[in-house]
């Protein structure tokens, strides 16, 4: 158990390091799920669980003042506890979503004050022109602000895994069936959240074309992706050609005025 807890800590440390790497997407379930599965000797199951959680969190993107649920804790703990209990991806989803919501509230209470302290220190470093201290406060403050996750996630796994395994073993079959059904609905909600943010009158027709192509022409997602890529390339060169023609017309010839 100690070895698994240490691996959970290392995966969490890797996930929170995204602030040093830009938008590298290492916090996404599609990355963390397989890592947890690999650490637990269940790589294939980790990939499946990570992909299932990715579908649920696909629309969870920080825009403006909106802060999405904490995918790191939800993915790592949901996947780890489900694998430890010998359960499937539906259980990882059922565990991961509430965990991510609780961790979001915990981060808001504990992480924000830490981040605020180091932000003021970095402001002072810039005013004084002390680049060395700024780098130190940025690096150390970044990890300090993620301290709640670095502590809570490994501890929650170490102290909570047996309780979760015992609880799951007591769940009646009818309730487990309900969890499995809801596990198929939640990814649809994730897609709905994503569609709500990006859907407009220009994109909507392509959504319905893809849906009907899969439903009535029995095309798989790979075929749809190939057709979509071909169409995008075609439109790219078409628009590029049109812009070239417009530039030629606008440039014209001085003799045209006569």
Coordinates of C-alpha atoms in Angstrom, one line a residue:
X1 CA 0.0 0.0 0.0
X2 CA 2.9 2.4 0.8
X3 CA 4.4 1.8 -2.6
X4 CA 1.1 2.5 -4.4
X5 CA 0.6 5.7 -2.2
X6 CA 4.0 6.9 -3.2
X7 CA 3.2 6.3 -6.9
X8 CA 0.0 8.2 -6.4
X9 CA 1.9 11.1 -5.0
X10 CA 4.4 11.1 -7.9
X11 CA 1.6 11.1 -10.4
X12 CA -0.1 14.0 -8.6
X13 CA 3.2 15.9 -8.5
X14 CA 3.6 15.3 -12.3
X15 CA 0.0 16.5 -12.9
X16 CA 0.3 19.8 -10.9
X17 CA 3.6 20.6 -12.8
X18 CA 1.6 21.8 -15.7
X19 CA 2.1 25.4 -14.5
X20 CA 5.8 25.0 -15.6
X21 CA 5.0 23.5 -19.0
X22 CA 2.3 25.7 -20.3
X23 CA -0.9 24.2 -21.6
X24 CA 0.5 20.7 -22.0
X25 CA -2.8 19.0 -21.0
X26 CA -1.0 16.6 -18.7
X27 CA -3.8 17.2 -16.2
X28 CA -6.4 15.6 -18.4
X29 CA -7.9 12.2 -17.5
X30 CA -6.7 10.8 -20.8
X31 CA -3.1 11.3 -19.5
X32 CA -3.5 10.6 -15.8
X33 CA -5.8 7.5 -16.1
X34 CA -3.2 5.4 -18.0
X35 CA -0.5 6.6 -15.6
X36 CA -2.5 5.3 -12.6
X37 CA -3.3 2.1 -14.5
X38 CA 0.4 1.6 -15.3
X39 CA 1.4 2.2 -11.6
X40 CA -1.2 -0.4 -10.5
X41 CA -0.3 -2.9 -13.2
X42 CA -3.6 -2.4 -15.0
X43 CA -2.6 -0.2 -18.0
X44 CA -5.5 -1.3 -20.2
X45 CA -8.0 -0.7 -17.5
X46 CA -6.4 2.7 -16.7
X47 CA -6.7 3.7 -20.3
X48 CA -10.4 2.8 -20.4
X49 CA -11.1 4.6 -17.1
X50 CA -9.1 7.7 -18.2
X51 CA -11.0 7.8 -21.5
X52 CA -14.4 7.4 -19.7
X53 CA -13.5 10.3 -17.3
X54 CA -12.2 12.4 -20.2
X55 CA -15.6 12.2 -21.9
X56 CA -17.3 13.4 -18.7
X57 CA -14.8 16.2 -18.2
X58 CA -14.4 17.1 -21.9
X59 CA -16.5 20.3 -21.4
X60 CA -14.8 21.2 -18.1
X61 CA -12.6 24.1 -19.3
X62 CA -11.8 27.2 -17.3
X63 CA -13.3 30.2 -19.1
X64 CA -13.4 33.6 -17.5
X65 CA -14.4 33.3 -13.8
X66 CA -15.6 29.8 -14.2
X67 CA -13.5 27.2 -12.4
X68 CA -14.2 23.6 -13.5
X69 CA -14.2 20.6 -11.1
X70 CA -10.7 19.4 -10.1
X71 CA -9.9 16.8 -12.8
X72 CA -6.6 15.8 -11.1
X73 CA -8.1 14.5 -7.9
X74 CA -11.2 13.1 -9.6
X75 CA -9.2 11.1 -12.1
X76 CA -6.4 9.9 -9.9
X77 CA -8.5 8.9 -6.9
X78 CA -11.4 7.7 -9.0
X79 CA -9.2 5.4 -11.1
X80 CA -7.0 4.3 -8.3
X81 CA -9.9 3.4 -6.0
X82 CA -11.9 1.7 -8.7
X83 CA -8.9 -0.5 -9.7
X84 CA -8.1 -1.3 -6.1
X85 CA -11.8 -2.4 -5.6
X86 CA -11.7 -4.5 -8.8
X87 CA -14.5 -2.4 -10.3
X88 CA -15.0 -1.0 -13.8
X89 CA -14.9 2.4 -15.4
X90 CA -18.5 3.2 -14.3
X91 CA -17.3 3.1 -10.7
X92 CA -14.3 5.3 -11.5
X93 CA -16.7 7.8 -13.0
X94 CA -19.1 7.5 -10.0
X95 CA -16.3 8.1 -7.6
X96 CA -14.3 10.7 -9.6
X97 CA -17.1 13.3 -10.2
X98 CA -18.0 13.9 -6.5
X99 CA -14.3 13.8 -5.5
X100 CA -13.5 16.4 -8.1
X101 CA -16.3 18.7 -6.8
X102 CA -15.2 18.4 -3.2
X103 CA -11.6 19.0 -4.1
X104 CA -12.6 22.1 -6.0
X105 CA -14.1 23.6 -2.9
X106 CA -11.1 22.6 -0.8
X107 CA -8.7 24.2 -3.3
X108 CA -10.8 27.4 -3.2
X109 CA -10.4 27.6 0.5
X110 CA -6.7 26.5 0.9
X111 CA -4.9 27.1 -2.4
X112 CA -6.2 30.7 -3.1
X113 CA -4.6 32.3 0.1
X114 CA -1.3 30.6 -0.6
X115 CA -1.3 31.7 -4.2
X116 CA -2.2 35.3 -3.1
X117 CA 0.8 35.5 -0.8
X118 CA 3.3 34.4 -3.4
X119 CA 1.7 36.7 -6.0
X120 CA 2.4 39.7 -3.8
X121 CA 5.9 38.5 -3.3
X122 CA 6.5 38.2 -7.0
X123 CA 5.1 41.7 -7.6
X124 CA 7.6 43.0 -5.1
X125 CA 10.4 41.1 -6.8
X126 CA 9.5 42.6 -10.2
X127 CA 9.4 46.1 -8.7
X128 CA 12.9 45.6 -7.2
X129 CA 14.2 44.0 -10.4
X130 CA 15.2 40.9 -8.5
X131 CA 14.7 38.2 -11.2
X132 CA 16.4 35.5 -9.1
X133 CA 13.9 35.8 -6.2
X134 CA 11.0 36.1 -8.7
X135 CA 12.0 32.7 -10.3
X136 CA 12.3 31.1 -6.8
X137 CA 8.9 32.4 -5.7
X138 CA 7.3 31.4 -8.9
X139 CA 8.6 27.9 -8.8
X140 CA 8.2 27.3 -5.0
X141 CA 4.9 29.2 -4.9
X142 CA 3.5 27.2 -7.8
X143 CA 4.0 23.9 -5.9
X144 CA 3.0 25.4 -2.6
X145 CA -0.4 26.5 -4.0
X146 CA -1.0 22.8 -5.1
X147 CA 0.0 21.6 -1.6
X148 CA -3.6 20.6 -0.7
X149 CA -3.7 18.2 -3.7
X150 CA -0.3 16.9 -3.0
X151 CA -1.3 16.0 0.6
X152 CA -5.0 15.1 0.3
X153 CA -4.9 12.8 -2.8
X154 CA -2.2 10.4 -1.5
X155 CA -3.7 10.4 2.0
X156 CA -7.2 9.9 0.8
X157 CA -6.1 6.8 -1.2
X158 CA -4.0 5.4 1.7
X159 CA -6.7 5.9 4.4
X160 CA -9.8 5.5 2.2
X161 CA -9.1 2.6 -0.1
X162 CA -10.2 -0.1 2.3
X163 CA -13.4 1.8 3.2
X164 CA -14.3 2.3 -0.5
X165 CA -13.6 -1.3 -1.3
X166 CA -15.8 -2.4 1.6
X167 CA -18.6 0.0 0.6
X168 CA -18.6 -1.1 -3.0
X169 CA -18.8 -4.7 -2.0
X170 CA -22.0 -3.9 0.0
X171 CA -23.8 -2.1 -2.9
X172 CA -26.8 -4.1 -4.1
X173 CA -26.9 -5.3 -7.6
X174 CA -29.8 -3.1 -8.6
X175 CA -27.9 0.0 -7.4
X176 CA -24.8 -1.1 -9.3
X177 CA -26.9 -1.4 -12.4
X178 CA -28.1 2.1 -11.9
X179 CA -24.5 3.3 -11.5
X180 CA -23.6 1.6 -14.8
X181 CA -26.4 3.2 -16.6
X182 CA -25.6 6.6 -15.3
X183 CA -22.0 6.0 -16.3
X184 CA -23.2 6.0 -19.9
X185 CA -25.2 9.2 -19.5
X186 CA -22.6 11.4 -17.9
X187 CA -20.2 11.4 -20.9
X188 CA -23.1 12.6 -23.0
X189 CA -23.5 15.5 -20.5
X190 CA -19.8 16.3 -21.0
X191 CA -20.3 16.5 -24.7
X192 CA -23.3 18.7 -24.2
X193 CA -21.3 21.1 -22.1
X194 CA -18.7 21.3 -24.8
X195 CA -21.3 21.7 -27.5
X196 CA -22.9 24.5 -25.5
X197 CA -19.6 26.5 -25.6
X198 CA -18.6 26.0 -29.2
X199 CA -21.9 25.4 -31.1
X200 CA -23.1 28.1 -33.5
X201 CA -25.0 28.3 -36.8
X202 CA -21.8 27.6 -38.8
X203 CA -20.8 24.5 -36.8
X204 CA -24.2 23.0 -36.1
X205 CA -24.7 21.5 -39.6
X206 CA -21.5 19.6 -39.4
X207 CA -22.5 18.2 -36.1
X208 CA -25.8 16.8 -37.5
X209 CA -24.0 15.6 -40.7
X210 CA -21.6 13.6 -38.5
X211 CA -24.5 12.2 -36.4
X212 CA -26.6 11.0 -39.3
X213 CA -23.5 9.6 -41.1
X214 CA -22.8 7.4 -38.1
X215 CA -26.4 6.5 -37.4
X216 CA -27.7 5.8 -40.9
X217 CA -24.6 5.1 -42.9
X218 CA -22.9 3.0 -40.2
X219 CA -19.6 4.8 -40.6
X220 CA -17.2 4.6 -37.6
X221 CA -15.5 7.6 -36.0
X222 CA -12.3 7.0 -37.9
X223 CA -14.1 7.3 -41.3
X224 CA -15.9 10.5 -40.0
X225 CA -12.6 12.0 -38.9
X226 CA -11.0 11.3 -42.3
X227 CA -13.8 12.9 -44.2
X228 CA -13.8 15.9 -41.8
X229 CA -10.0 16.3 -42.2
X230 CA -10.3 16.1 -46.0
X231 CA -13.1 18.8 -45.9
X232 CA -11.0 21.1 -43.7
X233 CA -8.0 20.8 -46.0
X234 CA -10.2 21.5 -49.0
X235 CA -11.8 24.6 -47.4
X236 CA -8.3 25.8 -46.3
X237 CA -7.0 25.9 -49.8
X238 CA -10.2 27.3 -51.2
X239 CA -10.2 30.3 -48.8
X240 CA -6.4 30.8 -49.4
X241 CA -7.1 30.9 -53.2
X242 CA -9.9 33.4 -52.7
X243 CA -7.8 35.7 -50.6
X244 CA -5.1 35.6 -53.2
X245 CA -7.6 36.6 -55.9
X246 CA -8.9 39.5 -53.7
X247 CA -5.4 40.8 -53.2
X248 CA -4.8 40.8 -56.9
X249 CA -8.0 42.7 -57.6
X250 CA -7.3 45.2 -54.9
X251 CA -3.8 45.8 -56.1
X252 CA -4.9 46.2 -59.7
X253 CA -3.0 48.2 -62.3
X254 CA -2.7 51.9 -62.5
X255 CA -3.8 51.9 -66.1
X256 CA -7.2 50.6 -65.0
X257 CA -8.2 54.1 -64.0
X258 CA -8.1 55.1 -67.7

